[in-house]
Amino acid sequence: MLTALVAGLALNGVAIAQETANQGELARTLETADLSPEAKALVRHKALEAVRLGLAEGEVAELVQRGVDRGFPARELTRLLEVVTEAKRHDLPVGPVLEKVKEGLAKRVPPERIVNAASRMSSELATARDLIRQAEREGVRVAKARQRERAIEAVAEALGQGVPPSEVAKLSRKVAGAAPRAGTMSLLDEGVEIAADLVSMGLSPQDATETVAEGISQGLGQRDLNEREPCPFSTRGSRSPPISSRWASPPRTPPRRSRRGYPRVWASATSSGSARALLASSSAELPRRREPSGSARSSGPDGTNIVFAGMMPEIAASLRSP
């Protein structure tokens, strides 16, 4: 009897400890924070508001801890929490906003710039949500809610890469007009991501979306678009700007996937002639020299070399033909 009682008390103690660990992470973070009681109360109020709106307590506690480690005062901490909370309040995907804040904290960016960058991300997510709603009204099908959220994030990322809303709308209409079984939100998600990748390689937004749209119009589906090999564009002889300079101007989130090539997209665009116009618009009148194995190289406007590699010889030849 005594043994059973002791065992029961031990199990109860473990359960209480686990509950405290699960529910008290934010409290423990604030308890150990180097803040005055008044500052802790201010941060606690905003942090609990974020948790009540649905943010994971662990995520909120981590954000607070990172801010405290950076030595941010309570006023700056609450501003960081507010920009994340505002996104959640407007039912936007909060993950990208939270990651933007964490990125800024990790890079030791001043709080004002972090808030501005996260606010821009929220604005892009709001615009992306409107574009996705319009796409659904025009006939793009959504099988699962997660597909819609992924598409919103992909469109927001594309907007951040410089693809204007009008080009995203054109691409969504192309997807909506695809074969009934092909016109899905997943196809739009993939198409928008590829267009953003192409823009990050140096193509104009219009050329990038037209290239992807051409592939869709020729019947390429999500799997076809996603077929990839080493990227035909790579830069040589260039350096990334310092972190501080990147954050001094509107920061842009890099593509979720590494830069890559899309041979079937390029092949379909080449067959229609749009790839030739695309290439001409991005490297016209630049010095060229022959490269082996069907590759071609151009010097970029900033002195870097843009390498077209891994492309089928006939595609490279078609791109370079007058």
PDB file of C-alpha atoms in Angstrom:
ATOM      1  CA  MET A   1       0.000   0.000   0.000  1.00  0.00           C
ATOM      2  CA  LEU A   2       2.763   2.381   0.991  1.00  0.00           C
ATOM      3  CA  THR A   3       4.721   1.433  -2.130  1.00  0.00           C
ATOM      4  CA  ALA A   4       1.711   2.176  -4.331  1.00  0.00           C
ATOM      5  CA  LEU A   5       1.204   5.543  -2.618  1.00  0.00           C
ATOM      6  CA  VAL A   6       4.845   6.509  -3.139  1.00  0.00           C
ATOM      7  CA  ALA A   7       4.676   5.423  -6.778  1.00  0.00           C
ATOM      8  CA  GLY A   8       1.497   7.450  -7.283  1.00  0.00           C
ATOM      9  CA  LEU A   9       3.041  10.548  -5.753  1.00  0.00           C
ATOM     10  CA  ALA A  10       6.111  10.114  -7.943  1.00  0.00           C
ATOM     11  CA  LEU A  11       4.026   9.827 -11.109  1.00  0.00           C
ATOM     12  CA  ASN A  12       1.976  12.846 -10.075  1.00  0.00           C
ATOM     13  CA  GLY A  13       5.166  14.810  -9.499  1.00  0.00           C
ATOM     14  CA  VAL A  14       6.431  13.890 -12.962  1.00  0.00           C
ATOM     15  CA  ALA A  15       3.126  14.969 -14.514  1.00  0.00           C
ATOM     16  CA  ILE A  16       3.229  18.303 -12.696  1.00  0.00           C
ATOM     17  CA  ALA A  17       6.821  18.851 -13.764  1.00  0.00           C
ATOM     18  CA  GLN A  18       5.952  18.067 -17.391  1.00  0.00           C
ATOM     19  CA  GLU A  19       2.974  20.430 -17.298  1.00  0.00           C
ATOM     20  CA  THR A  20       5.164  23.176 -15.859  1.00  0.00           C
ATOM     21  CA  ALA A  21       7.752  22.566 -18.543  1.00  0.00           C
ATOM     22  CA  ASN A  22       5.124  22.700 -21.281  1.00  0.00           C
ATOM     23  CA  GLN A  23       3.207  25.708 -20.026  1.00  0.00           C
ATOM     24  CA  GLY A  24       5.880  27.737 -18.269  1.00  0.00           C
ATOM     25  CA  GLU A  25       8.525  28.239 -20.939  1.00  0.00           C
ATOM     26  CA  LEU A  26       7.597  31.872 -21.437  1.00  0.00           C
ATOM     27  CA  ALA A  27       7.412  32.465 -17.676  1.00  0.00           C
ATOM     28  CA  ARG A  28      10.863  30.947 -17.160  1.00  0.00           C
ATOM     29  CA  THR A  29      12.321  33.040 -19.975  1.00  0.00           C
ATOM     30  CA  LEU A  30      10.970  36.254 -18.472  1.00  0.00           C
ATOM     31  CA  GLU A  31      11.976  35.250 -14.956  1.00  0.00           C
ATOM     32  CA  THR A  32      15.630  34.962 -15.954  1.00  0.00           C
ATOM     33  CA  ALA A  33      15.602  37.962 -18.320  1.00  0.00           C
ATOM     34  CA  ASP A  34      17.752  40.939 -17.396  1.00  0.00           C
ATOM     35  CA  LEU A  35      14.801  43.319 -17.327  1.00  0.00           C
ATOM     36  CA  SER A  36      13.174  45.436 -14.650  1.00  0.00           C
ATOM     37  CA  PRO A  37       9.872  44.214 -13.155  1.00  0.00           C
ATOM     38  CA  GLU A  38       8.013  46.893 -15.116  1.00  0.00           C
ATOM     39  CA  ALA A  39       9.730  45.863 -18.356  1.00  0.00           C
ATOM     40  CA  LYS A  40       8.960  42.191 -17.718  1.00  0.00           C
ATOM     41  CA  ALA A  41       5.293  43.022 -17.177  1.00  0.00           C
ATOM     42  CA  LEU A  42       5.171  44.942 -20.454  1.00  0.00           C
ATOM     43  CA  VAL A  43       6.807  42.142 -22.446  1.00  0.00           C
ATOM     44  CA  ARG A  44       4.692  39.487 -20.709  1.00  0.00           C
ATOM     45  CA  HIS A  45       1.474  41.281 -21.675  1.00  0.00           C
ATOM     46  CA  LYS A  46       2.400  41.383 -25.378  1.00  0.00           C
ATOM     47  CA  ALA A  47       3.822  37.845 -25.366  1.00  0.00           C
ATOM     48  CA  LEU A  48       0.681  36.375 -23.797  1.00  0.00           C
ATOM     49  CA  GLU A  49      -1.424  38.202 -26.373  1.00  0.00           C
ATOM     50  CA  ALA A  50       0.570  36.456 -29.101  1.00  0.00           C
ATOM     51  CA  VAL A  51       0.054  33.074 -27.427  1.00  0.00           C
ATOM     52  CA  ARG A  52      -3.696  33.676 -27.040  1.00  0.00           C
ATOM     53  CA  LEU A  53      -3.924  34.390 -30.772  1.00  0.00           C
ATOM     54  CA  GLY A  54      -2.425  30.989 -31.514  1.00  0.00           C
ATOM     55  CA  LEU A  55       1.346  31.381 -31.676  1.00  0.00           C
ATOM     56  CA  ALA A  56       3.248  28.541 -30.046  1.00  0.00           C
ATOM     57  CA  GLU A  57       4.500  29.519 -26.609  1.00  0.00           C
ATOM     58  CA  GLY A  58       7.902  28.064 -27.407  1.00  0.00           C
ATOM     59  CA  GLU A  59       8.242  30.283 -30.481  1.00  0.00           C
ATOM     60  CA  VAL A  60       7.259  33.376 -28.512  1.00  0.00           C
ATOM     61  CA  ALA A  61       9.637  32.496 -25.676  1.00  0.00           C
ATOM     62  CA  GLU A  62      12.474  31.957 -28.160  1.00  0.00           C
ATOM     63  CA  LEU A  63      11.869  35.342 -29.771  1.00  0.00           C
ATOM     64  CA  VAL A  64      11.886  37.037 -26.361  1.00  0.00           C
ATOM     65  CA  GLN A  65      15.056  35.202 -25.344  1.00  0.00           C
ATOM     66  CA  ARG A  66      16.866  36.208 -28.527  1.00  0.00           C
ATOM     67  CA  GLY A  67      15.852  39.813 -28.051  1.00  0.00           C
ATOM     68  CA  VAL A  68      16.996  39.777 -24.428  1.00  0.00           C
ATOM     69  CA  ASP A  69      20.304  38.230 -25.473  1.00  0.00           C
ATOM     70  CA  ARG A  70      20.747  41.121 -27.903  1.00  0.00           C
ATOM     71  CA  GLY A  71      20.147  43.561 -25.078  1.00  0.00           C
ATOM     72  CA  PHE A  72      16.943  44.997 -26.548  1.00  0.00           C
ATOM     73  CA  PRO A  73      14.899  47.102 -24.124  1.00  0.00           C
ATOM     74  CA  ALA A  74      11.284  46.196 -23.405  1.00  0.00           C
ATOM     75  CA  ARG A  75       9.941  48.728 -25.904  1.00  0.00           C
ATOM     76  CA  GLU A  76      11.876  47.112 -28.771  1.00  0.00           C
ATOM     77  CA  LEU A  77      10.919  43.607 -27.657  1.00  0.00           C
ATOM     78  CA  THR A  78       7.238  44.490 -27.679  1.00  0.00           C
ATOM     79  CA  ARG A  79       7.574  45.981 -31.178  1.00  0.00           C
ATOM     80  CA  LEU A  80       9.043  42.706 -32.441  1.00  0.00           C
ATOM     81  CA  LEU A  81       6.242  40.758 -30.794  1.00  0.00           C
ATOM     82  CA  GLU A  82       3.644  43.157 -32.178  1.00  0.00           C
ATOM     83  CA  VAL A  83       4.701  42.760 -35.814  1.00  0.00           C
ATOM     84  CA  VAL A  84       4.381  38.973 -35.500  1.00  0.00           C
ATOM     85  CA  THR A  85       1.115  39.247 -33.567  1.00  0.00           C
ATOM     86  CA  GLU A  86      -0.321  41.605 -36.176  1.00  0.00           C
ATOM     87  CA  ALA A  87       0.249  39.027 -38.916  1.00  0.00           C
ATOM     88  CA  LYS A  88      -1.536  36.384 -36.846  1.00  0.00           C
ATOM     89  CA  ARG A  89      -4.335  38.816 -36.038  1.00  0.00           C
ATOM     90  CA  HIS A  90      -4.982  39.272 -39.768  1.00  0.00           C
ATOM     91  CA  ASP A  91      -4.955  35.496 -40.338  1.00  0.00           C
ATOM     92  CA  LEU A  92      -1.775  35.582 -42.428  1.00  0.00           C
ATOM     93  CA  PRO A  93       0.787  32.755 -42.473  1.00  0.00           C
ATOM     94  CA  VAL A  94       2.920  33.824 -39.541  1.00  0.00           C
ATOM     95  CA  GLY A  95       5.887  31.531 -40.206  1.00  0.00           C
ATOM     96  CA  PRO A  96       7.642  33.775 -42.771  1.00  0.00           C
ATOM     97  CA  VAL A  97       7.214  36.848 -40.548  1.00  0.00           C
ATOM     98  CA  LEU A  98       8.574  35.038 -37.518  1.00  0.00           C
ATOM     99  CA  GLU A  99      11.521  33.721 -39.534  1.00  0.00           C
ATOM    100  CA  LYS A 100      12.265  37.232 -40.781  1.00  0.00           C
ATOM    101  CA  VAL A 101      12.435  38.479 -37.192  1.00  0.00           C
ATOM    102  CA  LYS A 102      14.662  35.569 -36.148  1.00  0.00           C
ATOM    103  CA  GLU A 103      16.904  36.161 -39.150  1.00  0.00           C
ATOM    104  CA  GLY A 104      17.349  39.795 -38.225  1.00  0.00           C
ATOM    105  CA  LEU A 105      18.121  38.920 -34.613  1.00  0.00           C
ATOM    106  CA  ALA A 106      20.668  36.295 -35.665  1.00  0.00           C
ATOM    107  CA  LYS A 107      22.382  38.789 -37.982  1.00  0.00           C
ATOM    108  CA  ARG A 108      22.419  41.448 -35.267  1.00  0.00           C
ATOM    109  CA  VAL A 109      20.373  43.832 -37.367  1.00  0.00           C
ATOM    110  CA  PRO A 110      19.088  46.962 -35.564  1.00  0.00           C
ATOM    111  CA  PRO A 111      15.527  46.489 -34.250  1.00  0.00           C
ATOM    112  CA  GLU A 112      14.074  49.241 -36.444  1.00  0.00           C
ATOM    113  CA  ARG A 113      15.221  47.446 -39.585  1.00  0.00           C
ATOM    114  CA  ILE A 114      13.948  44.111 -38.309  1.00  0.00           C
ATOM    115  CA  VAL A 115      10.505  45.602 -37.724  1.00  0.00           C
ATOM    116  CA  ASN A 116      10.515  47.223 -41.167  1.00  0.00           C
ATOM    117  CA  ALA A 117      11.578  43.992 -42.870  1.00  0.00           C
ATOM    118  CA  ALA A 118       8.974  41.919 -41.018  1.00  0.00           C
ATOM    119  CA  SER A 119       6.294  44.515 -41.789  1.00  0.00           C
ATOM    120  CA  ARG A 120       7.147  44.332 -45.490  1.00  0.00           C
ATOM    121  CA  MET A 121       6.869  40.570 -45.300  1.00  0.00           C
ATOM    122  CA  SER A 122       3.411  40.901 -43.726  1.00  0.00           C
ATOM    123  CA  SER A 123       2.368  43.319 -46.459  1.00  0.00           C
ATOM    124  CA  GLU A 124       3.580  40.922 -49.154  1.00  0.00           C
ATOM    125  CA  LEU A 125       1.711  38.062 -47.486  1.00  0.00           C
ATOM    126  CA  ALA A 126      -1.486  40.141 -47.430  1.00  0.00           C
ATOM    127  CA  THR A 127      -1.116  40.943 -51.142  1.00  0.00           C
ATOM    128  CA  ALA A 128      -0.348  37.298 -51.849  1.00  0.00           C
ATOM    129  CA  ARG A 129      -3.464  36.185 -49.993  1.00  0.00           C
ATOM    130  CA  ASP A 130      -5.590  38.512 -52.136  1.00  0.00           C
ATOM    131  CA  LEU A 131      -3.978  37.146 -55.310  1.00  0.00           C
ATOM    132  CA  ILE A 132      -4.603  33.553 -54.235  1.00  0.00           C
ATOM    133  CA  ARG A 133      -8.234  34.330 -53.426  1.00  0.00           C
ATOM    134  CA  GLN A 134      -8.588  35.837 -56.896  1.00  0.00           C
ATOM    135  CA  ALA A 135      -6.960  32.747 -58.409  1.00  0.00           C
ATOM    136  CA  GLU A 136      -9.511  30.530 -56.678  1.00  0.00           C
ATOM    137  CA  ARG A 137     -12.361  32.676 -57.977  1.00  0.00           C
ATOM    138  CA  GLU A 138     -10.930  32.287 -61.480  1.00  0.00           C
ATOM    139  CA  GLY A 139     -10.903  28.508 -61.223  1.00  0.00           C
ATOM    140  CA  VAL A 140      -7.619  27.396 -59.663  1.00  0.00           C
ATOM    141  CA  ARG A 141      -8.526  24.405 -57.520  1.00  0.00           C
ATOM    142  CA  VAL A 142      -7.415  23.815 -53.929  1.00  0.00           C
ATOM    143  CA  ALA A 143      -7.460  20.256 -52.622  1.00  0.00           C
ATOM    144  CA  LYS A 144      -6.172  21.011 -49.115  1.00  0.00           C
ATOM    145  CA  ALA A 145      -5.944  24.120 -46.958  1.00  0.00           C
ATOM    146  CA  ARG A 146      -2.188  23.638 -46.633  1.00  0.00           C
ATOM    147  CA  GLN A 147      -1.880  24.033 -50.429  1.00  0.00           C
ATOM    148  CA  ARG A 148      -3.455  27.466 -50.140  1.00  0.00           C
ATOM    149  CA  GLU A 149      -1.074  28.500 -47.364  1.00  0.00           C
ATOM    150  CA  ARG A 150       1.954  27.242 -49.298  1.00  0.00           C
ATOM    151  CA  ALA A 151       0.811  29.149 -52.364  1.00  0.00           C
ATOM    152  CA  ILE A 152       0.392  32.344 -50.329  1.00  0.00           C
ATOM    153  CA  GLU A 153       3.932  31.949 -49.006  1.00  0.00           C
ATOM    154  CA  ALA A 154       5.292  31.228 -52.505  1.00  0.00           C
ATOM    155  CA  VAL A 155       3.574  34.285 -53.983  1.00  0.00           C
ATOM    156  CA  ALA A 156       4.786  36.497 -51.120  1.00  0.00           C
ATOM    157  CA  GLU A 157       8.300  35.232 -51.744  1.00  0.00           C
ATOM    158  CA  ALA A 158       7.967  35.998 -55.454  1.00  0.00           C
ATOM    159  CA  LEU A 159       6.742  39.509 -54.661  1.00  0.00           C
ATOM    160  CA  GLY A 160       9.786  39.940 -52.455  1.00  0.00           C
ATOM    161  CA  GLN A 161      11.982  38.820 -55.350  1.00  0.00           C
ATOM    162  CA  GLY A 162      10.537  41.584 -57.506  1.00  0.00           C
ATOM    163  CA  VAL A 163       7.746  39.799 -59.364  1.00  0.00           C
ATOM    164  CA  PRO A 164       4.870  42.324 -59.508  1.00  0.00           C
ATOM    165  CA  PRO A 165       1.302  41.297 -58.587  1.00  0.00           C
ATOM    166  CA  SER A 166       0.181  41.782 -62.200  1.00  0.00           C
ATOM    167  CA  GLU A 167       2.600  39.076 -63.390  1.00  0.00           C
ATOM    168  CA  VAL A 168       1.449  36.680 -60.665  1.00  0.00           C
ATOM    169  CA  ALA A 169      -2.149  37.330 -61.739  1.00  0.00           C
ATOM    170  CA  LYS A 170      -1.262  36.518 -65.357  1.00  0.00           C
ATOM    171  CA  LEU A 171       0.345  33.264 -64.293  1.00  0.00           C
ATOM    172  CA  SER A 172      -2.637  32.301 -62.145  1.00  0.00           C
ATOM    173  CA  ARG A 173      -4.969  32.875 -65.087  1.00  0.00           C
ATOM    174  CA  LYS A 174      -2.759  30.609 -67.183  1.00  0.00           C
ATOM    175  CA  VAL A 175      -3.018  27.912 -64.513  1.00  0.00           C
ATOM    176  CA  ALA A 176      -6.786  28.395 -64.259  1.00  0.00           C
ATOM    177  CA  GLY A 177      -7.032  27.887 -68.025  1.00  0.00           C
ATOM    178  CA  ALA A 178      -5.004  24.670 -67.975  1.00  0.00           C
ATOM    179  CA  ALA A 179      -6.589  21.253 -68.406  1.00  0.00           C
ATOM    180  CA  PRO A 180      -9.257  20.643 -65.732  1.00  0.00           C
ATOM    181  CA  ARG A 181      -7.146  18.156 -63.796  1.00  0.00           C
ATOM    182  CA  ALA A 182      -3.995  20.296 -64.098  1.00  0.00           C
ATOM    183  CA  GLY A 183      -5.290  23.672 -62.919  1.00  0.00           C
ATOM    184  CA  THR A 184      -4.429  23.194 -59.268  1.00  0.00           C
ATOM    185  CA  MET A 185      -3.027  25.446 -56.592  1.00  0.00           C
ATOM    186  CA  SER A 186       0.018  23.174 -56.406  1.00  0.00           C
ATOM    187  CA  LEU A 187       0.772  23.944 -60.055  1.00  0.00           C
ATOM    188  CA  LEU A 188       0.463  27.675 -59.391  1.00  0.00           C
ATOM    189  CA  ASP A 189       2.690  27.323 -56.320  1.00  0.00           C
ATOM    190  CA  GLU A 190       5.366  25.556 -58.361  1.00  0.00           C
ATOM    191  CA  GLY A 191       5.080  27.962 -61.276  1.00  0.00           C
ATOM    192  CA  VAL A 192       5.410  31.011 -59.043  1.00  0.00           C
ATOM    193  CA  GLU A 193       8.445  29.534 -57.272  1.00  0.00           C
ATOM    194  CA  ILE A 194      10.151  28.848 -60.598  1.00  0.00           C
ATOM    195  CA  ALA A 195       9.401  32.364 -61.827  1.00  0.00           C
ATOM    196  CA  ALA A 196      10.923  33.762 -58.624  1.00  0.00           C
ATOM    197  CA  ASP A 197      13.988  31.569 -59.112  1.00  0.00           C
ATOM    198  CA  LEU A 198      14.409  32.838 -62.676  1.00  0.00           C
ATOM    199  CA  VAL A 199      14.126  36.440 -61.496  1.00  0.00           C
ATOM    200  CA  SER A 200      16.777  35.762 -58.851  1.00  0.00           C
ATOM    201  CA  MET A 201      19.027  34.584 -61.702  1.00  0.00           C
ATOM    202  CA  GLY A 202      18.706  37.959 -63.350  1.00  0.00           C
ATOM    203  CA  LEU A 203      15.740  37.630 -65.703  1.00  0.00           C
ATOM    204  CA  SER A 204      13.069  40.284 -65.833  1.00  0.00           C
ATOM    205  CA  PRO A 205       9.820  39.385 -64.033  1.00  0.00           C
ATOM    206  CA  GLN A 206       7.876  39.523 -67.299  1.00  0.00           C
ATOM    207  CA  ASP A 207      10.316  37.188 -69.060  1.00  0.00           C
ATOM    208  CA  ALA A 208      10.331  34.804 -66.106  1.00  0.00           C
ATOM    209  CA  THR A 209       6.549  34.514 -65.853  1.00  0.00           C
ATOM    210  CA  GLU A 210       6.136  34.300 -69.633  1.00  0.00           C
ATOM    211  CA  THR A 211       8.635  31.442 -69.767  1.00  0.00           C
ATOM    212  CA  VAL A 212       6.766  29.500 -67.078  1.00  0.00           C
ATOM    213  CA  ALA A 213       3.393  30.353 -68.629  1.00  0.00           C
ATOM    214  CA  GLU A 214       4.617  29.024 -71.981  1.00  0.00           C
ATOM    215  CA  GLY A 215       5.484  25.727 -70.353  1.00  0.00           C
ATOM    216  CA  ILE A 216       2.039  25.496 -68.769  1.00  0.00           C
ATOM    217  CA  SER A 217       0.310  26.393 -72.046  1.00  0.00           C
ATOM    218  CA  GLN A 218       2.173  23.525 -73.719  1.00  0.00           C
ATOM    219  CA  GLY A 219       0.762  21.100 -71.191  1.00  0.00           C
ATOM    220  CA  LEU A 220       3.544  20.849 -68.640  1.00  0.00           C
ATOM    221  CA  GLY A 221       2.151  19.884 -65.264  1.00  0.00           C
ATOM    222  CA  GLN A 222       3.537  20.292 -61.765  1.00  0.00           C
ATOM    223  CA  ARG A 223       5.840  17.282 -62.055  1.00  0.00           C
ATOM    224  CA  ASP A 224       7.126  18.474 -65.441  1.00  0.00           C
ATOM    225  CA  LEU A 225       7.819  21.983 -64.168  1.00  0.00           C
ATOM    226  CA  ASN A 226       9.539  20.573 -61.126  1.00  0.00           C
ATOM    227  CA  GLU A 227      11.888  18.407 -63.201  1.00  0.00           C
ATOM    228  CA  ARG A 228      15.252  20.024 -62.758  1.00  0.00           C
ATOM    229  CA  GLU A 229      18.981  19.628 -63.169  1.00  0.00           C
ATOM    230  CA  PRO A 230      21.924  21.910 -62.324  1.00  0.00           C
ATOM    231  CA  CYS A 231      20.964  25.487 -62.969  1.00  0.00           C
ATOM    232  CA  PRO A 232      21.812  26.835 -66.453  1.00  0.00           C
ATOM    233  CA  PHE A 233      22.630  30.202 -64.879  1.00  0.00           C
ATOM    234  CA  SER A 234      25.358  30.713 -62.320  1.00  0.00           C
ATOM    235  CA  THR A 235      27.376  33.733 -61.377  1.00  0.00           C
ATOM    236  CA  ARG A 236      31.134  33.891 -61.212  1.00  0.00           C
ATOM    237  CA  GLY A 237      33.446  36.463 -59.749  1.00  0.00           C
ATOM    238  CA  SER A 238      30.881  38.225 -57.586  1.00  0.00           C
ATOM    239  CA  ARG A 239      30.554  38.663 -53.844  1.00  0.00           C
ATOM    240  CA  SER A 240      27.489  38.918 -51.707  1.00  0.00           C
ATOM    241  CA  PRO A 241      27.123  42.368 -50.144  1.00  0.00           C
ATOM    242  CA  PRO A 242      27.649  42.668 -46.394  1.00  0.00           C
ATOM    243  CA  ILE A 243      24.688  41.735 -44.245  1.00  0.00           C
ATOM    244  CA  SER A 244      24.339  45.280 -42.949  1.00  0.00           C
ATOM    245  CA  SER A 245      24.089  46.704 -46.474  1.00  0.00           C
ATOM    246  CA  ARG A 246      21.483  44.139 -47.497  1.00  0.00           C
ATOM    247  CA  TRP A 247      19.315  45.101 -44.545  1.00  0.00           C
ATOM    248  CA  ALA A 248      19.840  48.804 -45.188  1.00  0.00           C
ATOM    249  CA  SER A 249      17.610  48.436 -48.233  1.00  0.00           C
ATOM    250  CA  PRO A 250      14.415  46.345 -48.386  1.00  0.00           C
ATOM    251  CA  PRO A 251      15.711  42.833 -47.617  1.00  0.00           C
ATOM    252  CA  ARG A 252      14.644  40.015 -49.875  1.00  0.00           C
ATOM    253  CA  THR A 253      14.216  36.420 -48.816  1.00  0.00           C
ATOM    254  CA  PRO A 254      16.176  33.965 -50.986  1.00  0.00           C
ATOM    255  CA  PRO A 255      14.256  31.243 -52.801  1.00  0.00           C
ATOM    256  CA  ARG A 256      13.183  28.335 -50.613  1.00  0.00           C
ATOM    257  CA  ARG A 257      15.062  26.026 -52.951  1.00  0.00           C
ATOM    258  CA  SER A 258      18.533  26.483 -54.327  1.00  0.00           C
ATOM    259  CA  ARG A 259      18.830  27.906 -57.802  1.00  0.00           C
ATOM    260  CA  ARG A 260      18.334  25.209 -60.393  1.00  0.00           C
ATOM    261  CA  GLY A 261      17.711  24.606 -64.049  1.00  0.00           C
ATOM    262  CA  TYR A 262      14.377  23.586 -65.563  1.00  0.00           C
ATOM    263  CA  PRO A 263      15.190  21.819 -68.841  1.00  0.00           C
ATOM    264  CA  ARG A 264      11.583  21.104 -69.810  1.00  0.00           C
ATOM    265  CA  VAL A 265      10.539  24.692 -69.126  1.00  0.00           C
ATOM    266  CA  TRP A 266      13.445  25.977 -71.210  1.00  0.00           C
ATOM    267  CA  ALA A 267      12.699  23.462 -73.971  1.00  0.00           C
ATOM    268  CA  SER A 268       9.053  24.517 -74.242  1.00  0.00           C
ATOM    269  CA  ALA A 269       9.992  28.201 -74.179  1.00  0.00           C
ATOM    270  CA  THR A 270      12.654  27.641 -76.841  1.00  0.00           C
ATOM    271  CA  SER A 271      10.224  25.903 -79.156  1.00  0.00           C
ATOM    272  CA  SER A 272       7.947  28.933 -79.034  1.00  0.00           C
ATOM    273  CA  GLY A 273      10.751  31.443 -79.478  1.00  0.00           C
ATOM    274  CA  SER A 274      10.111  33.135 -76.141  1.00  0.00           C
ATOM    275  CA  ALA A 275      13.401  31.925 -74.662  1.00  0.00           C
ATOM    276  CA  ARG A 276      15.361  33.581 -77.465  1.00  0.00           C
ATOM    277  CA  ALA A 277      13.647  36.893 -76.747  1.00  0.00           C
ATOM    278  CA  LEU A 278      14.191  36.295 -73.041  1.00  0.00           C
ATOM    279  CA  LEU A 279      17.902  35.769 -73.520  1.00  0.00           C
ATOM    280  CA  ALA A 280      18.196  38.770 -75.807  1.00  0.00           C
ATOM    281  CA  SER A 281      16.564  40.997 -73.235  1.00  0.00           C
ATOM    282  CA  SER A 282      18.966  39.910 -70.494  1.00  0.00           C
ATOM    283  CA  SER A 283      22.289  39.715 -72.362  1.00  0.00           C
ATOM    284  CA  ALA A 284      21.974  41.641 -75.631  1.00  0.00           C
ATOM    285  CA  GLU A 285      25.141  43.279 -76.954  1.00  0.00           C
ATOM    286  CA  LEU A 286      27.277  41.631 -74.268  1.00  0.00           C
ATOM    287  CA  PRO A 287      30.609  40.018 -75.225  1.00  0.00           C
ATOM    288  CA  ARG A 288      30.320  36.284 -75.849  1.00  0.00           C
ATOM    289  CA  ARG A 289      32.749  33.467 -76.373  1.00  0.00           C
ATOM    290  CA  ARG A 290      32.279  29.850 -77.319  1.00  0.00           C
ATOM    291  CA  GLU A 291      32.325  27.263 -74.596  1.00  0.00           C
ATOM    292  CA  PRO A 292      32.643  23.474 -74.938  1.00  0.00           C
ATOM    293  CA  SER A 293      29.840  20.929 -74.597  1.00  0.00           C
ATOM    294  CA  GLY A 294      27.097  23.131 -75.963  1.00  0.00           C
ATOM    295  CA  SER A 295      27.389  25.731 -73.244  1.00  0.00           C
ATOM    296  CA  ALA A 296      27.499  29.460 -73.878  1.00  0.00           C
ATOM    297  CA  ARG A 297      28.801  32.233 -71.682  1.00  0.00           C
ATOM    298  CA  SER A 298      28.059  35.925 -71.492  1.00  0.00           C
ATOM    299  CA  SER A 299      29.563  38.655 -69.381  1.00  0.00           C
ATOM    300  CA  GLY A 300      26.933  40.253 -67.192  1.00  0.00           C
ATOM    301  CA  PRO A 301      26.431  44.020 -66.977  1.00  0.00           C
ATOM    302  CA  ASP A 302      28.182  44.152 -63.600  1.00  0.00           C
ATOM    303  CA  GLY A 303      31.270  42.365 -64.866  1.00  0.00           C
ATOM    304  CA  THR A 304      30.253  38.924 -63.653  1.00  0.00           C
ATOM    305  CA  ASN A 305      30.029  35.986 -66.004  1.00  0.00           C
ATOM    306  CA  ILE A 306      26.666  34.381 -66.594  1.00  0.00           C
ATOM    307  CA  VAL A 307      27.163  30.739 -67.513  1.00  0.00           C
ATOM    308  CA  PHE A 308      24.605  28.754 -69.464  1.00  0.00           C
ATOM    309  CA  ALA A 309      25.641  25.208 -68.605  1.00  0.00           C
ATOM    310  CA  GLY A 310      23.990  21.822 -68.461  1.00  0.00           C
ATOM    311  CA  MET A 311      21.600  22.730 -71.279  1.00  0.00           C
ATOM    312  CA  MET A 312      21.063  20.403 -74.203  1.00  0.00           C
ATOM    313  CA  PRO A 313      23.307  21.477 -77.101  1.00  0.00           C
ATOM    314  CA  GLU A 314      20.352  22.024 -79.378  1.00  0.00           C
ATOM    315  CA  ILE A 315      18.681  24.314 -76.824  1.00  0.00           C
ATOM    316  CA  ALA A 316      21.847  26.347 -76.361  1.00  0.00           C
ATOM    317  CA  ALA A 317      22.271  26.583 -80.131  1.00  0.00           C
ATOM    318  CA  SER A 318      18.657  27.668 -80.554  1.00  0.00           C
ATOM    319  CA  LEU A 319      19.040  30.334 -77.900  1.00  0.00           C
ATOM    320  CA  ARG A 320      22.121  31.724 -79.603  1.00  0.00           C
ATOM    321  CA  SER A 321      20.859  31.531 -83.174  1.00  0.00           C
ATOM    322  CA  PRO A 322      19.811  34.843 -84.796  1.00  0.00           C
TER     323      PRO A 322
END
